[in-house]
PDB file of N, CA and C in Angstrom:
ATOM      1  N   UNK A   1      17.005  -0.239  -1.401  1.00  0.00           N
ATOM      2  CA  UNK A   1      16.999  -1.474  -2.210  1.00  0.00           C
ATOM      3  C   UNK A   1      18.010  -1.426  -3.302  1.00  0.00           C
ATOM      4  N   UNK A   2      18.128  -0.198  -3.928  1.00  0.00           N
ATOM      5  CA  UNK A   2      19.113  -0.008  -5.031  1.00  0.00           C
ATOM      6  C   UNK A   2      20.541  -0.090  -4.605  1.00  0.00           C
ATOM      7  N   UNK A   3      20.801   0.223  -3.312  1.00  0.00           N
ATOM      8  CA  UNK A   3      22.222   0.267  -2.879  1.00  0.00           C
ATOM      9  C   UNK A   3      22.581  -1.136  -2.317  1.00  0.00           C
ATOM     10  N   UNK A   4      21.639  -2.046  -2.166  1.00  0.00           N
ATOM     11  CA  UNK A   4      21.991  -3.372  -1.696  1.00  0.00           C
ATOM     12  C   UNK A   4      21.772  -3.619  -0.209  1.00  0.00           C
ATOM     13  N   UNK A   5      21.430  -2.662   0.530  1.00  0.00           N
ATOM     14  CA  UNK A   5      21.220  -2.830   1.923  1.00  0.00           C
ATOM     15  C   UNK A   5      19.729  -3.249   2.213  1.00  0.00           C
ATOM     16  N   UNK A   6      19.488  -4.565   1.913  1.00  0.00           N
ATOM     17  CA  UNK A   6      18.039  -5.048   1.935  1.00  0.00           C
ATOM     18  C   UNK A   6      17.559  -5.161   3.305  1.00  0.00           C
ATOM     19  N   UNK A   7      18.305  -5.488   4.318  1.00  0.00           N
ATOM     20  CA  UNK A   7      17.725  -5.494   5.660  1.00  0.00           C
ATOM     21  C   UNK A   7      17.316  -4.165   6.165  1.00  0.00           C
ATOM     22  N   UNK A   8      18.046  -3.114   5.806  1.00  0.00           N
ATOM     23  CA  UNK A   8      17.637  -1.718   6.201  1.00  0.00           C
ATOM     24  C   UNK A   8      16.421  -1.374   5.439  1.00  0.00           C
ATOM     25  N   UNK A   9      16.407  -1.734   4.190  1.00  0.00           N
ATOM     26  CA  UNK A   9      15.187  -1.345   3.384  1.00  0.00           C
ATOM     27  C   UNK A   9      13.902  -2.073   3.946  1.00  0.00           C
ATOM     28  N   UNK A  10      14.102  -3.327   4.342  1.00  0.00           N
ATOM     29  CA  UNK A  10      12.954  -4.084   5.022  1.00  0.00           C
ATOM     30  C   UNK A  10      12.465  -3.401   6.239  1.00  0.00           C
ATOM     31  N   UNK A  11      13.453  -2.931   7.065  1.00  0.00           N
ATOM     32  CA  UNK A  11      13.077  -2.301   8.293  1.00  0.00           C
ATOM     33  C   UNK A  11      12.294  -0.964   8.018  1.00  0.00           C
ATOM     34  N   UNK A  12      12.753  -0.222   7.060  1.00  0.00           N
ATOM     35  CA  UNK A  12      12.121   1.046   6.651  1.00  0.00           C
ATOM     36  C   UNK A  12      10.663   0.775   6.088  1.00  0.00           C
ATOM     37  N   UNK A  13      10.611  -0.310   5.317  1.00  0.00           N
ATOM     38  CA  UNK A  13       9.258  -0.612   4.686  1.00  0.00           C
ATOM     39  C   UNK A  13       8.262  -1.073   5.840  1.00  0.00           C
ATOM     40  N   UNK A  14       8.792  -1.814   6.821  1.00  0.00           N
ATOM     41  CA  UNK A  14       8.022  -2.178   7.937  1.00  0.00           C
ATOM     42  C   UNK A  14       7.505  -0.928   8.723  1.00  0.00           C
ATOM     43  N   UNK A  15       8.406   0.020   8.959  1.00  0.00           N
ATOM     44  CA  UNK A  15       8.007   1.291   9.587  1.00  0.00           C
ATOM     45  C   UNK A  15       6.964   2.014   8.788  1.00  0.00           C
ATOM     46  N   UNK A  16       7.118   2.122   7.448  1.00  0.00           N
ATOM     47  CA  UNK A  16       6.227   2.818   6.556  1.00  0.00           C
ATOM     48  C   UNK A  16       4.797   2.123   6.644  1.00  0.00           C
ATOM     49  N   UNK A  17       4.784   0.779   6.653  1.00  0.00           N
ATOM     50  CA  UNK A  17       3.507   0.062   6.649  1.00  0.00           C
ATOM     51  C   UNK A  17       2.835   0.273   8.055  1.00  0.00           C
ATOM     52  N   UNK A  18       3.594   0.346   9.107  1.00  0.00           N
ATOM     53  CA  UNK A  18       2.983   0.700  10.464  1.00  0.00           C
ATOM     54  C   UNK A  18       2.375   2.003  10.436  1.00  0.00           C
ATOM     55  N   UNK A  19       3.093   2.989   9.958  1.00  0.00           N
ATOM     56  CA  UNK A  19       2.649   4.368   9.947  1.00  0.00           C
ATOM     57  C   UNK A  19       1.397   4.475   8.995  1.00  0.00           C
ATOM     58  N   UNK A  20       1.393   3.759   7.947  1.00  0.00           N
ATOM     59  CA  UNK A  20       0.239   3.749   6.991  1.00  0.00           C
ATOM     60  C   UNK A  20      -0.992   3.183   7.624  1.00  0.00           C
ATOM     61  N   UNK A  21      -0.818   2.124   8.400  1.00  0.00           N
ATOM     62  CA  UNK A  21      -1.956   1.525   9.202  1.00  0.00           C
ATOM     63  C   UNK A  21      -2.530   2.546  10.149  1.00  0.00           C
ATOM     64  N   UNK A  22      -1.614   3.287  10.871  1.00  0.00           N
ATOM     65  CA  UNK A  22      -2.176   4.285  11.796  1.00  0.00           C
ATOM     66  C   UNK A  22      -2.966   5.340  11.029  1.00  0.00           C
ATOM     67  N   UNK A  23      -2.393   5.749   9.860  1.00  0.00           N
ATOM     68  CA  UNK A  23      -3.124   6.777   9.032  1.00  0.00           C
ATOM     69  C   UNK A  23      -4.464   6.296   8.608  1.00  0.00           C
ATOM     70  N   UNK A  24      -4.568   5.025   8.192  1.00  0.00           N
ATOM     71  CA  UNK A  24      -5.789   4.438   7.683  1.00  0.00           C
ATOM     72  C   UNK A  24      -6.790   4.394   8.841  1.00  0.00           C
ATOM     73  N   UNK A  25      -6.428   3.978  10.065  1.00  0.00           N
ATOM     74  CA  UNK A  25      -7.344   3.996  11.114  1.00  0.00           C
ATOM     75  C   UNK A  25      -7.846   5.380  11.482  1.00  0.00           C
ATOM     76  N   UNK A  26      -6.961   6.375  11.458  1.00  0.00           N
ATOM     77  CA  UNK A  26      -7.397   7.708  11.738  1.00  0.00           C
ATOM     78  C   UNK A  26      -8.332   8.202  10.616  1.00  0.00           C
ATOM     79  N   UNK A  27      -8.032   7.805   9.414  1.00  0.00           N
ATOM     80  CA  UNK A  27      -8.852   8.200   8.259  1.00  0.00           C
ATOM     81  C   UNK A  27     -10.185   7.617   8.392  1.00  0.00           C
ATOM     82  N   UNK A  28     -10.285   6.322   8.786  1.00  0.00           N
ATOM     83  CA  UNK A  28     -11.654   5.779   9.008  1.00  0.00           C
ATOM     84  C   UNK A  28     -12.436   6.385  10.126  1.00  0.00           C
ATOM     85  N   UNK A  29     -11.794   6.730  11.171  1.00  0.00           N
ATOM     86  CA  UNK A  29     -12.432   7.383  12.283  1.00  0.00           C
ATOM     87  C   UNK A  29     -12.994   8.802  11.815  1.00  0.00           C
ATOM     88  N   UNK A  30     -12.198   9.529  11.029  1.00  0.00           N
ATOM     89  CA  UNK A  30     -12.606  10.874  10.629  1.00  0.00           C
ATOM     90  C   UNK A  30     -13.561  10.861   9.473  1.00  0.00           C
ATOM     91  N   UNK A  31     -13.628   9.741   8.718  1.00  0.00           N
ATOM     92  CA  UNK A  31     -14.411   9.649   7.518  1.00  0.00           C
ATOM     93  C   UNK A  31     -15.876   9.955   7.759  1.00  0.00           C
ATOM     94  N   UNK A  32     -16.438   9.504   8.892  1.00  0.00           N
ATOM     95  CA  UNK A  32     -17.765   9.757   9.172  1.00  0.00           C
ATOM     96  C   UNK A  32     -18.171  11.207   9.516  1.00  0.00           C
ATOM     97  N   UNK A  33     -17.082  12.021   9.889  1.00  0.00           N
ATOM     98  CA  UNK A  33     -17.308  13.374  10.239  1.00  0.00           C
ATOM     99  C   UNK A  33     -17.005  14.321   9.036  1.00  0.00           C
ATOM    100  N   UNK A  34     -16.378  13.838   7.992  1.00  0.00           N
ATOM    101  CA  UNK A  34     -15.997  14.755   6.898  1.00  0.00           C
ATOM    102  C   UNK A  34     -17.078  14.900   5.862  1.00  0.00           C
ATOM    103  N   UNK A  35     -17.050  16.049   5.154  1.00  0.00           N
ATOM    104  CA  UNK A  35     -18.005  16.116   4.083  1.00  0.00           C
ATOM    105  C   UNK A  35     -17.672  15.138   2.952  1.00  0.00           C
ATOM    106  N   UNK A  36     -18.613  14.877   2.053  1.00  0.00           N
ATOM    107  CA  UNK A  36     -18.448  13.864   1.072  1.00  0.00           C
ATOM    108  C   UNK A  36     -17.212  14.144   0.114  1.00  0.00           C
ATOM    109  N   UNK A  37     -16.874  15.409  -0.095  1.00  0.00           N
ATOM    110  CA  UNK A  37     -15.734  15.652  -1.082  1.00  0.00           C
ATOM    111  C   UNK A  37     -14.427  15.199  -0.546  1.00  0.00           C
ATOM    112  N   UNK A  38     -14.268  14.969   0.810  1.00  0.00           N
ATOM    113  CA  UNK A  38     -12.978  14.462   1.337  1.00  0.00           C
ATOM    114  C   UNK A  38     -12.880  12.983   1.410  1.00  0.00           C
ATOM    115  N   UNK A  39     -13.851  12.311   0.871  1.00  0.00           N
ATOM    116  CA  UNK A  39     -13.854  10.835   1.034  1.00  0.00           C
ATOM    117  C   UNK A  39     -12.800  10.135   0.015  1.00  0.00           C
ATOM    118  N   UNK A  40     -12.235  10.953  -0.842  1.00  0.00           N
ATOM    119  CA  UNK A  40     -11.246  10.446  -1.820  1.00  0.00           C
ATOM    120  C   UNK A  40      -9.900  10.219  -1.137  1.00  0.00           C
ATOM    121  N   UNK A  41      -9.788  10.547   0.093  1.00  0.00           N
ATOM    122  CA  UNK A  41      -8.466  10.334   0.785  1.00  0.00           C
ATOM    123  C   UNK A  41      -8.072   8.904   0.832  1.00  0.00           C
ATOM    124  N   UNK A  42      -9.067   8.015   0.875  1.00  0.00           N
ATOM    125  CA  UNK A  42      -8.707   6.640   0.909  1.00  0.00           C
ATOM    126  C   UNK A  42      -8.036   6.238  -0.323  1.00  0.00           C
ATOM    127  N   UNK A  43      -8.324   6.841  -1.499  1.00  0.00           N
ATOM    128  CA  UNK A  43      -7.610   6.567  -2.739  1.00  0.00           C
ATOM    129  C   UNK A  43      -6.156   6.867  -2.593  1.00  0.00           C
ATOM    130  N   UNK A  44      -5.859   7.974  -2.008  1.00  0.00           N
ATOM    131  CA  UNK A  44      -4.425   8.368  -1.757  1.00  0.00           C
ATOM    132  C   UNK A  44      -3.704   7.381  -0.853  1.00  0.00           C
ATOM    133  N   UNK A  45      -4.314   6.959   0.208  1.00  0.00           N
ATOM    134  CA  UNK A  45      -3.652   6.049   1.112  1.00  0.00           C
ATOM    135  C   UNK A  45      -3.504   4.652   0.474  1.00  0.00           C
ATOM    136  N   UNK A  46      -4.514   4.232  -0.331  1.00  0.00           N
ATOM    137  CA  UNK A  46      -4.450   3.003  -1.036  1.00  0.00           C
ATOM    138  C   UNK A  46      -3.278   3.018  -2.068  1.00  0.00           C
ATOM    139  N   UNK A  47      -3.126   4.132  -2.762  1.00  0.00           N
ATOM    140  CA  UNK A  47      -2.096   4.280  -3.706  1.00  0.00           C
ATOM    141  C   UNK A  47      -0.747   4.176  -3.049  1.00  0.00           C
ATOM    142  N   UNK A  48      -0.628   4.915  -1.900  1.00  0.00           N
ATOM    143  CA  UNK A  48       0.610   4.824  -1.127  1.00  0.00           C
ATOM    144  C   UNK A  48       0.896   3.405  -0.673  1.00  0.00           C
ATOM    145  N   UNK A  49      -0.061   2.735  -0.196  1.00  0.00           N
ATOM    146  CA  UNK A  49      -0.003   1.326   0.228  1.00  0.00           C
ATOM    147  C   UNK A  49       0.559   0.424  -0.899  1.00  0.00           C
ATOM    148  N   UNK A  50      -0.053   0.597  -2.147  1.00  0.00           N
ATOM    149  CA  UNK A  50       0.400  -0.182  -3.224  1.00  0.00           C
ATOM    150  C   UNK A  50       1.881   0.154  -3.516  1.00  0.00           C
ATOM    151  N   UNK A  51       2.288   1.389  -3.492  1.00  0.00           N
ATOM    152  CA  UNK A  51       3.685   1.772  -3.811  1.00  0.00           C
ATOM    153  C   UNK A  51       4.630   1.133  -2.737  1.00  0.00           C
ATOM    154  N   UNK A  52       4.236   1.069  -1.506  1.00  0.00           N
ATOM    155  CA  UNK A  52       5.032   0.454  -0.498  1.00  0.00           C
ATOM    156  C   UNK A  52       5.146  -1.024  -0.627  1.00  0.00           C
ATOM    157  N   UNK A  53       3.963  -1.620  -0.981  1.00  0.00           N
ATOM    158  CA  UNK A  53       3.968  -3.061  -1.230  1.00  0.00           C
ATOM    159  C   UNK A  53       4.823  -3.486  -2.399  1.00  0.00           C
ATOM    160  N   UNK A  54       4.871  -2.650  -3.420  1.00  0.00           N
ATOM    161  CA  UNK A  54       5.703  -2.992  -4.640  1.00  0.00           C
ATOM    162  C   UNK A  54       7.128  -3.041  -4.176  1.00  0.00           C
ATOM    163  N   UNK A  55       7.581  -2.070  -3.392  1.00  0.00           N
ATOM    164  CA  UNK A  55       9.015  -2.068  -2.909  1.00  0.00           C
ATOM    165  C   UNK A  55       9.244  -3.266  -1.947  1.00  0.00           C
ATOM    166  N   UNK A  56       8.267  -3.565  -1.195  1.00  0.00           N
ATOM    167  CA  UNK A  56       8.505  -4.739  -0.282  1.00  0.00           C
ATOM    168  C   UNK A  56       8.487  -5.971  -1.057  1.00  0.00           C
ATOM    169  N   UNK A  57       7.732  -6.135  -2.122  1.00  0.00           N
ATOM    170  CA  UNK A  57       7.815  -7.455  -2.983  1.00  0.00           C
ATOM    171  C   UNK A  57       9.207  -7.484  -3.651  1.00  0.00           C
ATOM    172  N   UNK A  58       9.708  -6.279  -4.210  1.00  0.00           N
ATOM    173  CA  UNK A  58      11.032  -6.296  -4.779  1.00  0.00           C
ATOM    174  C   UNK A  58      12.089  -6.694  -3.763  1.00  0.00           C
ATOM    175  N   UNK A  59      12.035  -6.171  -2.610  1.00  0.00           N
ATOM    176  CA  UNK A  59      12.937  -6.494  -1.558  1.00  0.00           C
ATOM    177  C   UNK A  59      12.877  -8.022  -1.106  1.00  0.00           C
ATOM    178  N   UNK A  60      11.678  -8.549  -1.066  1.00  0.00           N
ATOM    179  CA  UNK A  60      11.523  -9.905  -0.773  1.00  0.00           C
ATOM    180  C   UNK A  60      12.126 -10.812  -1.837  1.00  0.00           C
ATOM    181  N   UNK A  61      11.902 -10.437  -3.063  1.00  0.00           N
ATOM    182  CA  UNK A  61      12.431 -11.261  -4.166  1.00  0.00           C
ATOM    183  C   UNK A  61      14.004 -11.222  -4.206  1.00  0.00           C
ATOM    184  N   UNK A  62      14.519 -10.044  -3.974  1.00  0.00           N
ATOM    185  CA  UNK A  62      15.988  -9.840  -3.919  1.00  0.00           C
ATOM    186  C   UNK A  62      16.629 -10.605  -2.747  1.00  0.00           C
ATOM    187  N   UNK A  63      15.907 -10.774  -1.622  1.00  0.00           N
ATOM    188  CA  UNK A  63      16.423 -11.407  -0.501  1.00  0.00           C
ATOM    189  C   UNK A  63      16.231 -12.979  -0.593  1.00  0.00           C
ATOM    190  N   UNK A  64      15.420 -13.409  -1.629  1.00  0.00           N
ATOM    191  CA  UNK A  64      15.178 -14.816  -1.778  1.00  0.00           C
ATOM    192  C   UNK A  64      13.987 -15.379  -1.095  1.00  0.00           C
ATOM    193  N   UNK A  65      13.083 -14.441  -0.560  1.00  0.00           N
ATOM    194  CA  UNK A  65      11.906 -14.961   0.081  1.00  0.00           C
ATOM    195  C   UNK A  65      10.719 -14.989  -0.867  1.00  0.00           C
ATOM    196  N   UNK A  66      10.719 -15.921  -1.734  1.00  0.00           N
ATOM    197  CA  UNK A  66       9.712 -16.013  -2.824  1.00  0.00           C
ATOM    198  C   UNK A  66       8.329 -16.214  -2.213  1.00  0.00           C
ATOM    199  N   UNK A  67       8.145 -17.085  -1.186  1.00  0.00           N
ATOM    200  CA  UNK A  67       6.837 -17.266  -0.554  1.00  0.00           C
ATOM    201  C   UNK A  67       6.226 -16.027  -0.003  1.00  0.00           C
ATOM    202  N   UNK A  68       7.150 -15.251   0.653  1.00  0.00           N
ATOM    203  CA  UNK A  68       6.607 -14.023   1.244  1.00  0.00           C
ATOM    204  C   UNK A  68       6.269 -12.982   0.181  1.00  0.00           C
ATOM    205  N   UNK A  69       6.995 -13.006  -0.862  1.00  0.00           N
ATOM    206  CA  UNK A  69       6.698 -12.052  -2.017  1.00  0.00           C
ATOM    207  C   UNK A  69       5.402 -12.417  -2.624  1.00  0.00           C
ATOM    208  N   UNK A  70       5.014 -13.687  -2.780  1.00  0.00           N
ATOM    209  CA  UNK A  70       3.765 -14.148  -3.299  1.00  0.00           C
ATOM    210  C   UNK A  70       2.572 -13.666  -2.372  1.00  0.00           C
ATOM    211  N   UNK A  71       2.822 -13.852  -1.119  1.00  0.00           N
ATOM    212  CA  UNK A  71       1.820 -13.401  -0.157  1.00  0.00           C
ATOM    213  C   UNK A  71       1.636 -11.925  -0.210  1.00  0.00           C
ATOM    214  N   UNK A  72       2.671 -11.130  -0.322  1.00  0.00           N
ATOM    215  CA  UNK A  72       2.505  -9.697  -0.433  1.00  0.00           C
ATOM    216  C   UNK A  72       1.886  -9.270  -1.746  1.00  0.00           C
ATOM    217  N   UNK A  73       2.186 -10.015  -2.791  1.00  0.00           N
ATOM    218  CA  UNK A  73       1.521  -9.811  -4.112  1.00  0.00           C
ATOM    219  C   UNK A  73       0.031 -10.011  -4.015  1.00  0.00           C
ATOM    220  N   UNK A  74      -0.363 -11.005  -3.208  1.00  0.00           N
ATOM    221  CA  UNK A  74      -1.807 -11.270  -3.003  1.00  0.00           C
ATOM    222  C   UNK A  74      -2.456 -10.167  -2.229  1.00  0.00           C
ATOM    223  N   UNK A  75      -1.742  -9.602  -1.322  1.00  0.00           N
ATOM    224  CA  UNK A  75      -2.213  -8.430  -0.538  1.00  0.00           C
ATOM    225  C   UNK A  75      -2.429  -7.232  -1.466  1.00  0.00           C
ATOM    226  N   UNK A  76      -1.475  -7.027  -2.350  1.00  0.00           N
ATOM    227  CA  UNK A  76      -1.662  -5.918  -3.304  1.00  0.00           C
ATOM    228  C   UNK A  76      -2.732  -6.169  -4.242  1.00  0.00           C
ATOM    229  N   UNK A  77      -2.889  -7.374  -4.741  1.00  0.00           N
ATOM    230  CA  UNK A  77      -4.013  -7.742  -5.656  1.00  0.00           C
ATOM    231  C   UNK A  77      -5.362  -7.484  -4.906  1.00  0.00           C
ATOM    232  N   UNK A  78      -5.454  -7.820  -3.680  1.00  0.00           N
ATOM    233  CA  UNK A  78      -6.686  -7.538  -2.876  1.00  0.00           C
ATOM    234  C   UNK A  78      -6.970  -6.060  -2.858  1.00  0.00           C
ATOM    235  N   UNK A  79      -6.017  -5.172  -2.584  1.00  0.00           N
ATOM    236  CA  UNK A  79      -6.205  -3.768  -2.538  1.00  0.00           C
ATOM    237  C   UNK A  79      -6.658  -3.244  -3.930  1.00  0.00           C
ATOM    238  N   UNK A  80      -5.959  -3.753  -4.946  1.00  0.00           N
ATOM    239  CA  UNK A  80      -6.363  -3.311  -6.365  1.00  0.00           C
ATOM    240  C   UNK A  80      -7.715  -3.736  -6.816  1.00  0.00           C
ATOM    241  N   UNK A  81      -8.087  -4.976  -6.509  1.00  0.00           N
ATOM    242  CA  UNK A  81      -9.335  -5.483  -7.050  1.00  0.00           C
ATOM    243  C   UNK A  81     -10.521  -5.302  -6.187  1.00  0.00           C
ATOM    244  N   UNK A  82     -10.347  -5.310  -4.912  1.00  0.00           N
ATOM    245  CA  UNK A  82     -11.535  -5.228  -4.032  1.00  0.00           C
ATOM    246  C   UNK A  82     -11.649  -3.936  -3.313  1.00  0.00           C
ATOM    247  N   UNK A  83     -10.628  -3.323  -2.902  1.00  0.00           N
ATOM    248  CA  UNK A  83     -10.784  -2.053  -2.136  1.00  0.00           C
ATOM    249  C   UNK A  83     -10.981  -0.849  -2.995  1.00  0.00           C
ATOM    250  N   UNK A  84     -10.305  -0.740  -4.111  1.00  0.00           N
ATOM    251  CA  UNK A  84     -10.397   0.522  -4.828  1.00  0.00           C
ATOM    252  C   UNK A  84     -10.436   0.210  -6.379  1.00  0.00           C
ATOM    253  N   UNK A  85     -11.486   0.479  -7.014  1.00  0.00           N
ATOM    254  CA  UNK A  85     -11.574   0.135  -8.454  1.00  0.00           C
ATOM    255  C   UNK A  85     -10.751   1.185  -9.330  1.00  0.00           C
ATOM    256  N   UNK A  86     -10.599   2.393  -8.843  1.00  0.00           N
ATOM    257  CA  UNK A  86      -9.751   3.359  -9.592  1.00  0.00           C
ATOM    258  C   UNK A  86      -8.349   2.928  -9.678  1.00  0.00           C
ATOM    259  N   UNK A  87      -7.837   2.261  -8.612  1.00  0.00           N
ATOM    260  CA  UNK A  87      -6.411   1.820  -8.668  1.00  0.00           C
ATOM    261  C   UNK A  87      -6.275   0.747  -9.654  1.00  0.00           C
ATOM    262  N   UNK A  88      -7.237  -0.200  -9.716  1.00  0.00           N
ATOM    263  CA  UNK A  88      -7.170  -1.290 -10.761  1.00  0.00           C
ATOM    264  C   UNK A  88      -7.140  -0.725 -12.226  1.00  0.00           C
ATOM    265  N   UNK A  89      -7.848   0.344 -12.433  1.00  0.00           N
ATOM    266  CA  UNK A  89      -7.768   0.986 -13.714  1.00  0.00           C
ATOM    267  C   UNK A  89      -6.487   1.591 -13.997  1.00  0.00           C
ATOM    268  N   UNK A  90      -5.818   2.225 -13.016  1.00  0.00           N
ATOM    269  CA  UNK A  90      -4.487   2.806 -13.170  1.00  0.00           C
ATOM    270  C   UNK A  90      -3.383   1.816 -13.364  1.00  0.00           C
ATOM    271  N   UNK A  91      -3.618   0.587 -12.787  1.00  0.00           N
ATOM    272  CA  UNK A  91      -2.512  -0.379 -12.913  1.00  0.00           C
ATOM    273  C   UNK A  91      -2.762  -1.451 -13.975  1.00  0.00           C
ATOM    274  N   UNK A  92      -3.672  -1.119 -15.020  1.00  0.00           N
ATOM    275  CA  UNK A  92      -3.872  -1.984 -16.113  1.00  0.00           C
ATOM    276  C   UNK A  92      -2.656  -2.111 -16.884  1.00  0.00           C
ATOM    277  N   UNK A  93      -2.506  -3.264 -17.664  1.00  0.00           N
ATOM    278  CA  UNK A  93      -1.382  -3.458 -18.543  1.00  0.00           C
ATOM    279  C   UNK A  93      -1.379  -2.387 -19.620  1.00  0.00           C
ATOM    280  N   UNK A  94      -0.223  -1.900 -20.037  1.00  0.00           N
ATOM    281  CA  UNK A  94      -0.185  -0.786 -20.978  1.00  0.00           C
ATOM    282  C   UNK A  94      -0.444  -1.190 -22.390  1.00  0.00           C
TER     283      UNK A  94
END
């Protein structure tokens, strides 16, 4: 994004989101078999998802896709507010 090759950045973001979805499905499958102390792995994947979405929103704004950026912002808001309360605490205004 910083070098200005926004199409390439968008392709890499799409690949990262696809791999993240694979990771989340594997994590949900294994979650029933893991001891309770390993259930915090969803926090790590949600944090990674938020970071990827932030870059995707920046890329969409720079490319002029404001509607798409608002939709992605809603997805990030959904993850922060409904999926993981720890993340909403970490992303509070300073």
